[in-house]
Amino acid sequence: MSKPKSFLSIIKPSSFRTLLQASASSASPASNAPADNAQETANDRQTVPIDATWFMPNSPRNALEEYQNERIPHARFFDLDKCSRDSPYPHMLPTQQIMAKTIEQLGKGHIKPLDNLVVYDKVGNFSSPRVAFTLKLFGYDRVYLLDNYLNYKNYDYPLDLNLIKTELIESETNVENKQSQNQTKVHAQAETQEQDIDDKHLPLTAEEFEERYDREVIEYEELVNLIEEDHIHEYLVLDARSPDRFSGSAPEPRPGLSSGHIPTAKNLPFTKFLDQEQNNQYKSRDELESIVKEAVGVEQLDEIATKYPKGIIVMCGTGVTACVLKLGLENVLKLQNVNVRLYDGSWTEWAMRAPEELIVKDV
């Protein structure tokens, strides 16, 4: 059976409701039972809301507590910080094994690769683009970004306000305690773990994942090499942080971390892609086109592919809000013939690892 065409789509609350109704009407009686991958069909497909709310370390808000008190009915809580590989940098992309275990516990064994996964967060569009991208990266190929939860609430669509106990959430969404307490041991036993995970929780083979990862993500070592070999000019590097952090005039929210930017980077704050008067929903295609042309310094969008033949690299503080840019460029602006890669470690990794001469300050 050939692998279906994958996509990540941005949908409005009304389209989400239509998707829910379509899933309910087509669901087979056995659709809640774990299915054989080879036998999955559209009739087996369920629609799963995923609460991907996450806040900056200096925020007083608590995403888990807010999920406990209010959520879209049947939503599952995705903990961005806990679904991460062992690293000194926060919420780095997980391994296939960690992601598979997260999904297994997130859906209590019932989320399948062909299911509709609808991701949202309670800020509007902040952390949900990162989680939507992560799901797509790991082979969950029917991923939707809800644009957005705040507008969903304004339309008076259903909410679940019943309190969920912390113990229940932890038992359903946390990666195994041994895994989170001793990541080094996990990685040493990665081959054994992969054999223990049912194939239905690994939508991509190792080779397929590596190919997709290399296309969608860039790591520190490659980025440093591009700068040292003077090939960085073939890429457009967009930094989604605020102008003052980008210039180096304001401190980073993480204590002791230098602000500034990498050589050749251009500043395009993720907030420019969002309409604050409409609860941080994505702006229109025409608005994004004007914003990007001004930030990049081109008169036409097709100049980007010519001027930057290797594509675009997006980054931010820790790889979260850069995904607001990535999804906006790909799914709203719909750039043609331009590949957009995420620098996962983003500025936090760069400021901690890069030599001083590769940290640029404009002040």
mmCIF file of C-alpha atoms in Angstrom:
data_model
loop_
_atom_site.group_PDB
_atom_site.id
_atom_site.type_symbol
_atom_site.label_atom_id
_atom_site.label_comp_id
_atom_site.label_asym_id
_atom_site.label_seq_id
_atom_site.Cartn_x
_atom_site.Cartn_y
_atom_site.Cartn_z
ATOM 1 C CA MET A 1 0.000 0.000 0.000
ATOM 2 C CA SER A 2 1.521 3.346 -1.084
ATOM 3 C CA LYS A 3 2.045 6.016 1.540
ATOM 4 C CA PRO A 4 -0.637 8.758 1.240
ATOM 5 C CA LYS A 5 0.408 12.286 0.340
ATOM 6 C CA SER A 6 1.269 14.205 3.498
ATOM 7 C CA PHE A 7 0.241 17.728 4.382
ATOM 8 C CA LEU A 8 0.006 20.276 7.152
ATOM 9 C CA SER A 9 -2.958 22.585 6.782
ATOM 10 C CA ILE A 10 -4.046 25.707 8.673
ATOM 11 C CA ILE A 11 -7.796 25.646 9.339
ATOM 12 C CA LYS A 12 -10.339 27.981 10.894
ATOM 13 C CA PRO A 13 -12.646 26.941 13.775
ATOM 14 C CA SER A 14 -15.608 26.353 11.436
ATOM 15 C CA SER A 15 -13.543 23.972 9.292
ATOM 16 C CA PHE A 16 -12.411 22.163 12.418
ATOM 17 C CA ARG A 17 -16.047 21.612 13.416
ATOM 18 C CA THR A 18 -16.767 20.248 9.936
ATOM 19 C CA LEU A 19 -13.801 17.912 10.240
ATOM 20 C CA LEU A 20 -15.077 16.643 13.589
ATOM 21 C CA GLN A 21 -18.530 15.983 12.166
ATOM 22 C CA ALA A 22 -17.121 14.172 9.144
ATOM 23 C CA SER A 23 -14.971 11.948 11.371
ATOM 24 C CA ALA A 24 -17.940 11.139 13.612
ATOM 25 C CA SER A 25 -20.203 10.229 10.692
ATOM 26 C CA SER A 26 -17.629 8.009 8.973
ATOM 27 C CA ALA A 27 -16.203 6.281 12.046
ATOM 28 C CA SER A 28 -16.584 2.535 12.100
ATOM 29 C CA PRO A 29 -17.770 0.768 15.290
ATOM 30 C CA ALA A 30 -14.265 -0.516 15.910
ATOM 31 C CA SER A 31 -12.502 2.788 15.264
ATOM 32 C CA ASN A 32 -11.431 3.185 18.900
ATOM 33 C CA ALA A 33 -9.468 -0.047 18.832
ATOM 34 C CA PRO A 34 -5.799 -0.098 17.812
ATOM 35 C CA ALA A 35 -5.672 -0.800 14.091
ATOM 36 C CA ASP A 36 -3.288 -2.679 11.853
ATOM 37 C CA ASN A 37 -1.353 -0.101 9.823
ATOM 38 C CA ALA A 38 -1.978 -1.912 6.554
ATOM 39 C CA GLN A 39 -5.734 -1.990 7.150
ATOM 40 C CA GLU A 40 -6.250 1.661 8.053
ATOM 41 C CA THR A 41 -8.740 3.483 5.838
ATOM 42 C CA ALA A 42 -10.576 6.791 5.883
ATOM 43 C CA ASN A 43 -13.388 5.094 7.775
ATOM 44 C CA ASP A 44 -10.999 4.354 10.639
ATOM 45 C CA ARG A 45 -9.787 7.938 10.839
ATOM 46 C CA GLN A 46 -10.527 9.901 14.000
ATOM 47 C CA THR A 47 -10.010 13.596 14.670
ATOM 48 C CA VAL A 48 -7.896 14.269 17.757
ATOM 49 C CA PRO A 49 -7.561 17.801 19.206
ATOM 50 C CA ILE A 50 -4.133 18.392 20.752
ATOM 51 C CA ASP A 51 -3.564 21.157 23.288
ATOM 52 C CA ALA A 52 0.005 22.303 22.638
ATOM 53 C CA THR A 53 -0.037 25.304 24.967
ATOM 54 C CA TRP A 54 3.393 26.342 26.249
ATOM 55 C CA PHE A 55 4.644 29.507 27.907
ATOM 56 C CA MET A 56 8.016 31.197 28.196
ATOM 57 C CA PRO A 57 9.992 30.390 31.383
ATOM 58 C CA ASN A 58 9.357 33.906 32.745
ATOM 59 C CA SER A 59 5.566 33.668 32.288
ATOM 60 C CA PRO A 60 3.315 33.269 35.371
ATOM 61 C CA ARG A 61 0.885 31.093 33.383
ATOM 62 C CA ASN A 62 0.903 27.290 33.654
ATOM 63 C CA ALA A 63 -0.081 25.362 30.531
ATOM 64 C CA LEU A 64 -0.875 22.093 32.298
ATOM 65 C CA GLU A 65 -3.117 23.780 34.867
ATOM 66 C CA GLU A 66 -4.975 25.644 32.143
ATOM 67 C CA TYR A 67 -5.513 22.381 30.255
ATOM 68 C CA GLN A 68 -6.881 20.793 33.427
ATOM 69 C CA ASN A 69 -9.500 23.507 33.734
ATOM 70 C CA GLU A 70 -10.462 24.185 30.119
ATOM 71 C CA ARG A 71 -9.942 22.469 26.772
ATOM 72 C CA ILE A 72 -11.626 21.441 23.555
ATOM 73 C CA PRO A 73 -13.612 18.240 24.234
ATOM 74 C CA HIS A 74 -11.458 15.098 24.018
ATOM 75 C CA ALA A 75 -8.262 17.135 23.619
ATOM 76 C CA ARG A 76 -4.943 15.626 24.670
ATOM 77 C CA PHE A 77 -2.163 17.651 26.308
ATOM 78 C CA PHE A 78 1.186 17.700 24.502
ATOM 79 C CA ASP A 79 4.018 18.679 26.848
ATOM 80 C CA LEU A 80 6.580 20.402 24.654
ATOM 81 C CA ASP A 81 9.304 20.383 27.299
ATOM 82 C CA LYS A 82 8.978 16.673 28.075
ATOM 83 C CA CYS A 83 8.886 15.467 24.475
ATOM 84 C CA SER A 84 12.554 16.251 23.921
ATOM 85 C CA ARG A 85 15.810 14.432 23.393
ATOM 86 C CA ASP A 86 18.602 14.615 25.948
ATOM 87 C CA SER A 87 20.220 18.013 25.484
ATOM 88 C CA PRO A 88 21.466 21.026 27.461
ATOM 89 C CA TYR A 89 19.089 23.095 25.298
ATOM 90 C CA PRO A 90 15.335 23.234 25.954
ATOM 91 C CA HIS A 91 12.734 21.116 24.122
ATOM 92 C CA MET A 92 14.939 19.934 21.290
ATOM 93 C CA LEU A 93 13.261 17.699 18.716
ATOM 94 C CA PRO A 94 12.921 14.172 20.130
ATOM 95 C CA THR A 95 14.196 10.908 18.726
ATOM 96 C CA GLN A 96 11.778 8.666 16.844
ATOM 97 C CA GLN A 97 11.539 6.433 19.899
ATOM 98 C CA ILE A 98 10.715 9.257 22.315
ATOM 99 C CA MET A 99 8.158 10.693 19.906
ATOM 100 C CA ALA A 100 6.521 7.317 19.403
ATOM 101 C CA LYS A 101 6.252 6.746 23.143
ATOM 102 C CA THR A 102 4.805 10.236 23.597
ATOM 103 C CA ILE A 103 2.143 9.607 20.953
ATOM 104 C CA GLU A 104 1.378 6.171 22.388
ATOM 105 C CA GLN A 105 0.676 7.637 25.834
ATOM 106 C CA LEU A 106 -0.935 10.785 24.456
ATOM 107 C CA GLY A 107 -3.631 8.762 22.741
ATOM 108 C CA LYS A 108 -3.601 5.804 25.141
ATOM 109 C CA GLY A 109 -2.519 3.626 22.225
ATOM 110 C CA HIS A 110 -5.305 4.731 19.885
ATOM 111 C CA ILE A 111 -3.726 7.505 17.781
ATOM 112 C CA LYS A 112 -2.917 6.171 14.324
ATOM 113 C CA PRO A 113 -0.745 7.638 11.544
ATOM 114 C CA LEU A 114 -3.808 8.373 9.372
ATOM 115 C CA ASP A 115 -5.746 10.218 12.076
ATOM 116 C CA ASN A 116 -6.539 13.929 11.804
ATOM 117 C CA LEU A 117 -4.453 15.698 14.456
ATOM 118 C CA VAL A 118 -5.686 19.242 15.150
ATOM 119 C CA VAL A 119 -3.195 21.300 17.160
ATOM 120 C CA TYR A 120 -3.962 24.490 19.088
ATOM 121 C CA ASP A 121 -2.631 26.644 21.900
ATOM 122 C CA LYS A 122 -4.274 29.154 24.219
ATOM 123 C CA VAL A 123 -2.161 32.132 23.173
ATOM 124 C CA GLY A 124 -3.475 31.984 19.625
ATOM 125 C CA ASN A 125 -0.526 30.909 17.484
ATOM 126 C CA PHE A 126 2.529 30.595 19.688
ATOM 127 C CA SER A 127 3.620 27.056 20.505
ATOM 128 C CA SER A 128 1.066 25.151 18.416
ATOM 129 C CA PRO A 129 2.911 25.719 15.102
ATOM 130 C CA ARG A 130 5.981 24.050 16.643
ATOM 131 C CA VAL A 131 4.012 20.990 17.758
ATOM 132 C CA ALA A 132 2.154 20.782 14.436
ATOM 133 C CA PHE A 133 5.496 20.876 12.618
ATOM 134 C CA THR A 134 6.917 18.213 14.950
ATOM 135 C CA LEU A 135 4.014 15.847 14.316
ATOM 136 C CA LYS A 136 4.363 16.323 10.566
ATOM 137 C CA LEU A 137 8.131 15.814 10.744
ATOM 138 C CA PHE A 138 7.696 12.458 12.449
ATOM 139 C CA GLY A 139 5.240 11.151 9.877
ATOM 140 C CA TYR A 140 1.808 12.009 11.260
ATOM 141 C CA ASP A 141 0.756 13.278 7.899
ATOM 142 C CA ARG A 142 -2.753 14.589 8.441
ATOM 143 C CA VAL A 143 -1.882 17.506 10.703
ATOM 144 C CA TYR A 144 -3.964 20.647 11.063
ATOM 145 C CA LEU A 145 -3.139 23.875 12.876
ATOM 146 C CA LEU A 146 -6.272 25.406 14.402
ATOM 147 C CA ASP A 147 -6.246 29.155 13.683
ATOM 148 C CA ASN A 148 -7.126 29.535 16.443
ATOM 149 C CA TYR A 149 -8.325 28.534 19.911
ATOM 150 C CA LEU A 150 -9.279 32.043 21.047
ATOM 151 C CA ASN A 151 -11.514 32.505 18.027
ATOM 152 C CA TYR A 152 -12.929 29.026 18.601
ATOM 153 C CA LYS A 153 -13.993 30.215 22.061
ATOM 154 C CA ASN A 154 -15.463 33.429 20.689
ATOM 155 C CA TYR A 155 -17.713 31.403 18.393
ATOM 156 C CA ASP A 156 -19.078 29.643 21.498
ATOM 157 C CA TYR A 157 -18.066 26.233 20.223
ATOM 158 C CA PRO A 158 -18.051 23.412 22.825
ATOM 159 C CA LEU A 159 -15.535 23.436 25.663
ATOM 160 C CA ASP A 160 -14.825 20.871 28.354
ATOM 161 C CA LEU A 161 -14.678 22.688 31.702
ATOM 162 C CA ASN A 162 -14.588 19.605 33.899
ATOM 163 C CA LEU A 163 -11.493 19.542 36.099
ATOM 164 C CA ILE A 164 -8.967 16.826 35.258
ATOM 165 C CA LYS A 165 -6.817 15.606 38.118
ATOM 166 C CA THR A 166 -3.075 16.063 37.740
ATOM 167 C CA GLU A 167 -2.426 12.378 38.403
ATOM 168 C CA LEU A 168 -4.567 11.384 35.422
ATOM 169 C CA ILE A 169 -2.808 13.796 33.076
ATOM 170 C CA GLU A 170 0.605 12.631 34.172
ATOM 171 C CA SER A 171 -0.303 8.990 33.670
ATOM 172 C CA GLU A 172 -1.533 9.685 30.136
ATOM 173 C CA THR A 173 0.914 12.231 28.740
ATOM 174 C CA ASN A 174 4.297 11.897 30.434
ATOM 175 C CA VAL A 175 7.037 9.937 28.759
ATOM 176 C CA GLU A 176 8.023 7.033 31.031
ATOM 177 C CA ASN A 177 9.680 8.145 34.260
ATOM 178 C CA LYS A 178 12.800 6.146 33.597
ATOM 179 C CA GLN A 179 13.046 7.732 30.171
ATOM 180 C CA SER A 180 12.778 11.314 31.417
ATOM 181 C CA GLN A 181 15.026 10.721 34.450
ATOM 182 C CA ASN A 182 17.835 9.039 32.551
ATOM 183 C CA GLN A 183 17.903 10.059 28.910
ATOM 184 C CA THR A 184 21.491 8.885 28.527
ATOM 185 C CA LYS A 185 20.450 5.338 29.308
ATOM 186 C CA VAL A 186 17.566 5.639 26.879
ATOM 187 C CA HIS A 187 19.840 6.613 24.013
ATOM 188 C CA ALA A 188 22.267 3.804 24.860
ATOM 189 C CA GLN A 189 19.362 1.363 24.506
ATOM 190 C CA ALA A 190 17.721 3.052 21.496
ATOM 191 C CA GLU A 191 17.973 -0.003 19.255
ATOM 192 C CA THR A 192 16.305 -2.201 21.872
ATOM 193 C CA GLN A 193 13.549 0.327 22.458
ATOM 194 C CA GLU A 194 12.794 0.605 18.759
ATOM 195 C CA GLN A 195 12.216 -3.127 18.640
ATOM 196 C CA ASP A 196 9.833 -2.836 21.604
ATOM 197 C CA ILE A 197 7.656 -0.161 19.969
ATOM 198 C CA ASP A 198 4.850 -1.409 17.752
ATOM 199 C CA ASP A 199 5.311 -0.466 14.089
ATOM 200 C CA LYS A 200 2.052 1.483 14.103
ATOM 201 C CA HIS A 201 3.740 4.085 16.329
ATOM 202 C CA LEU A 202 6.613 4.597 13.877
ATOM 203 C CA PRO A 203 4.996 6.024 10.738
ATOM 204 C CA LEU A 204 8.391 6.495 9.058
ATOM 205 C CA THR A 205 11.331 4.145 8.701
ATOM 206 C CA ALA A 206 14.666 5.395 10.016
ATOM 207 C CA GLU A 207 15.740 6.198 6.448
ATOM 208 C CA GLU A 208 12.516 8.064 5.642
ATOM 209 C CA PHE A 209 12.787 10.085 8.844
ATOM 210 C CA GLU A 210 16.430 10.977 8.236
ATOM 211 C CA GLU A 211 15.610 12.192 4.734
ATOM 212 C CA ARG A 212 12.700 14.300 5.994
ATOM 213 C CA TYR A 213 14.728 15.642 8.940
ATOM 214 C CA ASP A 214 17.612 16.750 6.704
ATOM 215 C CA ARG A 215 15.170 18.546 4.420
ATOM 216 C CA GLU A 216 13.256 20.314 7.219
ATOM 217 C CA VAL A 217 15.855 20.941 9.942
ATOM 218 C CA ILE A 218 19.378 22.355 10.142
ATOM 219 C CA GLU A 219 21.712 21.752 13.074
ATOM 220 C CA TYR A 220 24.415 23.870 14.674
ATOM 221 C CA GLU A 221 27.379 22.139 13.041
ATOM 222 C CA GLU A 222 26.048 22.601 9.519
ATOM 223 C CA LEU A 223 25.168 26.236 10.177
ATOM 224 C CA VAL A 224 28.646 27.022 11.536
ATOM 225 C CA ASN A 225 30.190 25.322 8.515
ATOM 226 C CA LEU A 226 28.063 27.409 6.147
ATOM 227 C CA ILE A 227 29.370 30.583 7.795
ATOM 228 C CA GLU A 228 32.998 29.458 7.934
ATOM 229 C CA GLU A 229 32.926 28.339 4.288
ATOM 230 C CA ASP A 230 31.150 31.568 3.273
ATOM 231 C CA HIS A 231 28.130 29.696 1.898
ATOM 232 C CA ILE A 232 25.660 31.256 4.325
ATOM 233 C CA HIS A 233 24.846 33.936 1.713
ATOM 234 C CA GLU A 234 23.079 31.264 -0.325
ATOM 235 C CA TYR A 235 20.467 31.089 2.436
ATOM 236 C CA LEU A 236 18.025 33.662 3.753
ATOM 237 C CA VAL A 237 18.251 33.486 7.558
ATOM 238 C CA LEU A 238 15.188 34.859 9.366
ATOM 239 C CA ASP A 239 15.213 35.367 13.137
ATOM 240 C CA ALA A 240 11.741 35.527 14.726
ATOM 241 C CA ARG A 241 12.763 37.147 18.018
ATOM 242 C CA SER A 242 11.942 40.722 18.997
ATOM 243 C CA PRO A 243 14.083 43.514 17.470
ATOM 244 C CA ASP A 244 15.759 44.418 20.762
ATOM 245 C CA ARG A 245 16.851 40.848 21.458
ATOM 246 C CA PHE A 246 18.007 40.482 17.857
ATOM 247 C CA SER A 247 20.068 43.682 17.972
ATOM 248 C CA GLY A 248 21.559 42.861 21.358
ATOM 249 C CA SER A 249 20.061 45.879 23.113
ATOM 250 C CA ALA A 250 17.865 43.795 25.427
ATOM 251 C CA PRO A 251 18.682 40.647 27.424
ATOM 252 C CA GLU A 252 17.386 37.195 26.620
ATOM 253 C CA PRO A 253 14.692 35.799 28.962
ATOM 254 C CA ARG A 254 17.100 33.045 30.021
ATOM 255 C CA PRO A 255 19.536 34.453 32.615
ATOM 256 C CA GLY A 256 23.149 34.769 31.521
ATOM 257 C CA LEU A 257 22.444 34.219 27.822
ATOM 258 C CA SER A 258 23.871 36.804 25.431
ATOM 259 C CA SER A 259 21.516 38.484 22.999
ATOM 260 C CA GLY A 260 22.400 39.382 19.409
ATOM 261 C CA HIS A 261 22.158 37.425 16.160
ATOM 262 C CA ILE A 262 24.093 35.187 13.793
ATOM 263 C CA PRO A 263 25.947 36.685 10.810
ATOM 264 C CA THR A 264 23.763 37.652 7.786
ATOM 265 C CA ALA A 265 20.481 37.059 9.675
ATOM 266 C CA LYS A 266 17.512 39.339 9.088
ATOM 267 C CA ASN A 267 15.001 40.123 11.802
ATOM 268 C CA LEU A 268 11.377 39.173 11.159
ATOM 269 C CA PRO A 269 9.517 38.981 14.506
ATOM 270 C CA PHE A 270 6.912 36.226 14.476
ATOM 271 C CA THR A 271 4.359 38.688 15.851
ATOM 272 C CA LYS A 272 4.330 40.467 12.482
ATOM 273 C CA PHE A 273 2.701 37.379 10.944
ATOM 274 C CA LEU A 274 -0.171 37.505 13.445
ATOM 275 C CA ASP A 275 -3.174 39.800 13.703
ATOM 276 C CA GLN A 276 -3.396 40.943 17.329
ATOM 277 C CA GLU A 277 -6.834 42.436 16.741
ATOM 278 C CA GLN A 278 -8.054 38.966 15.708
ATOM 279 C CA ASN A 279 -6.651 37.002 18.652
ATOM 280 C CA ASN A 280 -3.290 36.353 16.977
ATOM 281 C CA GLN A 281 -4.682 34.545 13.976
ATOM 282 C CA TYR A 282 -2.497 34.509 10.863
ATOM 283 C CA LYS A 283 -2.708 37.605 8.702
ATOM 284 C CA SER A 284 -3.854 37.290 5.094
ATOM 285 C CA ARG A 285 -1.595 36.191 2.268
ATOM 286 C CA ASP A 286 -1.413 39.717 0.876
ATOM 287 C CA GLU A 287 -0.396 41.096 4.264
ATOM 288 C CA LEU A 288 2.304 38.450 4.719
ATOM 289 C CA GLU A 289 3.618 39.124 1.235
ATOM 290 C CA SER A 290 4.119 42.817 2.033
ATOM 291 C CA ILE A 291 5.739 42.000 5.376
ATOM 292 C CA VAL A 292 8.190 39.503 3.887
ATOM 293 C CA LYS A 293 9.150 41.711 0.948
ATOM 294 C CA GLU A 294 9.910 44.590 3.302
ATOM 295 C CA ALA A 295 11.898 42.440 5.725
ATOM 296 C CA VAL A 296 13.939 40.748 3.013
ATOM 297 C CA GLY A 297 14.345 43.791 0.762
ATOM 298 C CA VAL A 298 12.841 42.414 -2.453
ATOM 299 C CA GLU A 299 10.179 43.790 -4.765
ATOM 300 C CA GLN A 300 8.758 40.409 -5.765
ATOM 301 C CA LEU A 301 8.561 37.158 -3.800
ATOM 302 C CA ASP A 302 10.070 35.113 -6.632
ATOM 303 C CA GLU A 303 13.293 37.092 -6.148
ATOM 304 C CA ILE A 304 13.868 35.115 -2.932
ATOM 305 C CA ALA A 305 14.473 31.850 -4.794
ATOM 306 C CA THR A 306 16.930 33.603 -7.117
ATOM 307 C CA LYS A 307 18.763 35.561 -4.441
ATOM 308 C CA TYR A 308 18.846 32.694 -1.941
ATOM 309 C CA PRO A 309 19.064 29.495 -4.038
ATOM 310 C CA LYS A 310 19.484 27.151 -1.043
ATOM 311 C CA GLY A 311 16.301 28.393 0.642
ATOM 312 C CA ILE A 312 15.352 29.872 3.998
ATOM 313 C CA ILE A 313 16.510 29.093 7.547
ATOM 314 C CA VAL A 314 14.194 30.189 10.370
ATOM 315 C CA MET A 315 15.198 30.508 14.002
ATOM 316 C CA CYS A 316 14.110 32.204 17.231
ATOM 317 C CA GLY A 317 14.985 31.726 20.902
ATOM 318 C CA THR A 318 14.506 27.969 21.221
ATOM 319 C CA GLY A 319 12.918 26.869 17.937
ATOM 320 C CA VAL A 320 9.287 27.440 18.974
ATOM 321 C CA THR A 321 8.096 30.722 17.446
ATOM 322 C CA ALA A 322 10.318 30.220 14.393
ATOM 323 C CA CYS A 323 7.679 27.688 13.394
ATOM 324 C CA VAL A 324 5.146 30.525 13.221
ATOM 325 C CA LEU A 325 7.288 31.870 10.374
ATOM 326 C CA LYS A 326 7.860 28.448 8.818
ATOM 327 C CA LEU A 327 4.167 27.553 8.646
ATOM 328 C CA GLY A 328 3.242 31.055 7.542
ATOM 329 C CA LEU A 329 5.762 30.982 4.696
ATOM 330 C CA GLU A 330 4.728 27.496 3.600
ATOM 331 C CA ASN A 331 0.992 27.413 4.249
ATOM 332 C CA VAL A 332 -0.252 31.002 4.041
ATOM 333 C CA LEU A 333 2.235 32.718 1.750
ATOM 334 C CA LYS A 334 2.805 29.429 -0.131
ATOM 335 C CA LEU A 335 6.312 30.259 -1.335
ATOM 336 C CA GLN A 336 7.148 28.330 -4.494
ATOM 337 C CA ASN A 337 10.468 26.530 -5.041
ATOM 338 C CA VAL A 338 11.825 27.688 -1.677
ATOM 339 C CA ASN A 339 12.673 25.164 1.033
ATOM 340 C CA VAL A 340 12.269 26.388 4.625
ATOM 341 C CA ARG A 341 14.410 24.728 7.309
ATOM 342 C CA LEU A 342 14.198 25.166 11.077
ATOM 343 C CA TYR A 343 17.318 25.728 13.148
ATOM 344 C CA ASP A 344 16.133 23.638 16.084
ATOM 345 C CA GLY A 345 18.558 24.836 18.760
ATOM 346 C CA SER A 346 18.066 28.429 17.605
ATOM 347 C CA TRP A 347 19.564 31.339 19.527
ATOM 348 C CA THR A 348 19.829 29.562 22.879
ATOM 349 C CA GLU A 349 22.127 26.904 21.435
ATOM 350 C CA TRP A 350 23.987 29.413 19.283
ATOM 351 C CA ALA A 351 24.716 31.801 22.159
ATOM 352 C CA MET A 352 25.933 28.910 24.321
ATOM 353 C CA ARG A 353 28.136 27.267 21.687
ATOM 354 C CA ALA A 354 29.243 29.743 19.032
ATOM 355 C CA PRO A 355 32.563 31.610 19.258
ATOM 356 C CA GLU A 356 32.298 35.265 20.187
ATOM 357 C CA GLU A 357 33.062 36.441 16.654
ATOM 358 C CA LEU A 358 29.915 34.674 15.408
ATOM 359 C CA ILE A 359 27.652 36.561 17.831
ATOM 360 C CA VAL A 360 26.715 39.843 16.180
ATOM 361 C CA LYS A 361 25.413 42.843 18.114
ATOM 362 C CA ASP A 362 24.092 45.980 16.440
ATOM 363 C CA VAL A 363 24.592 48.208 19.485
#
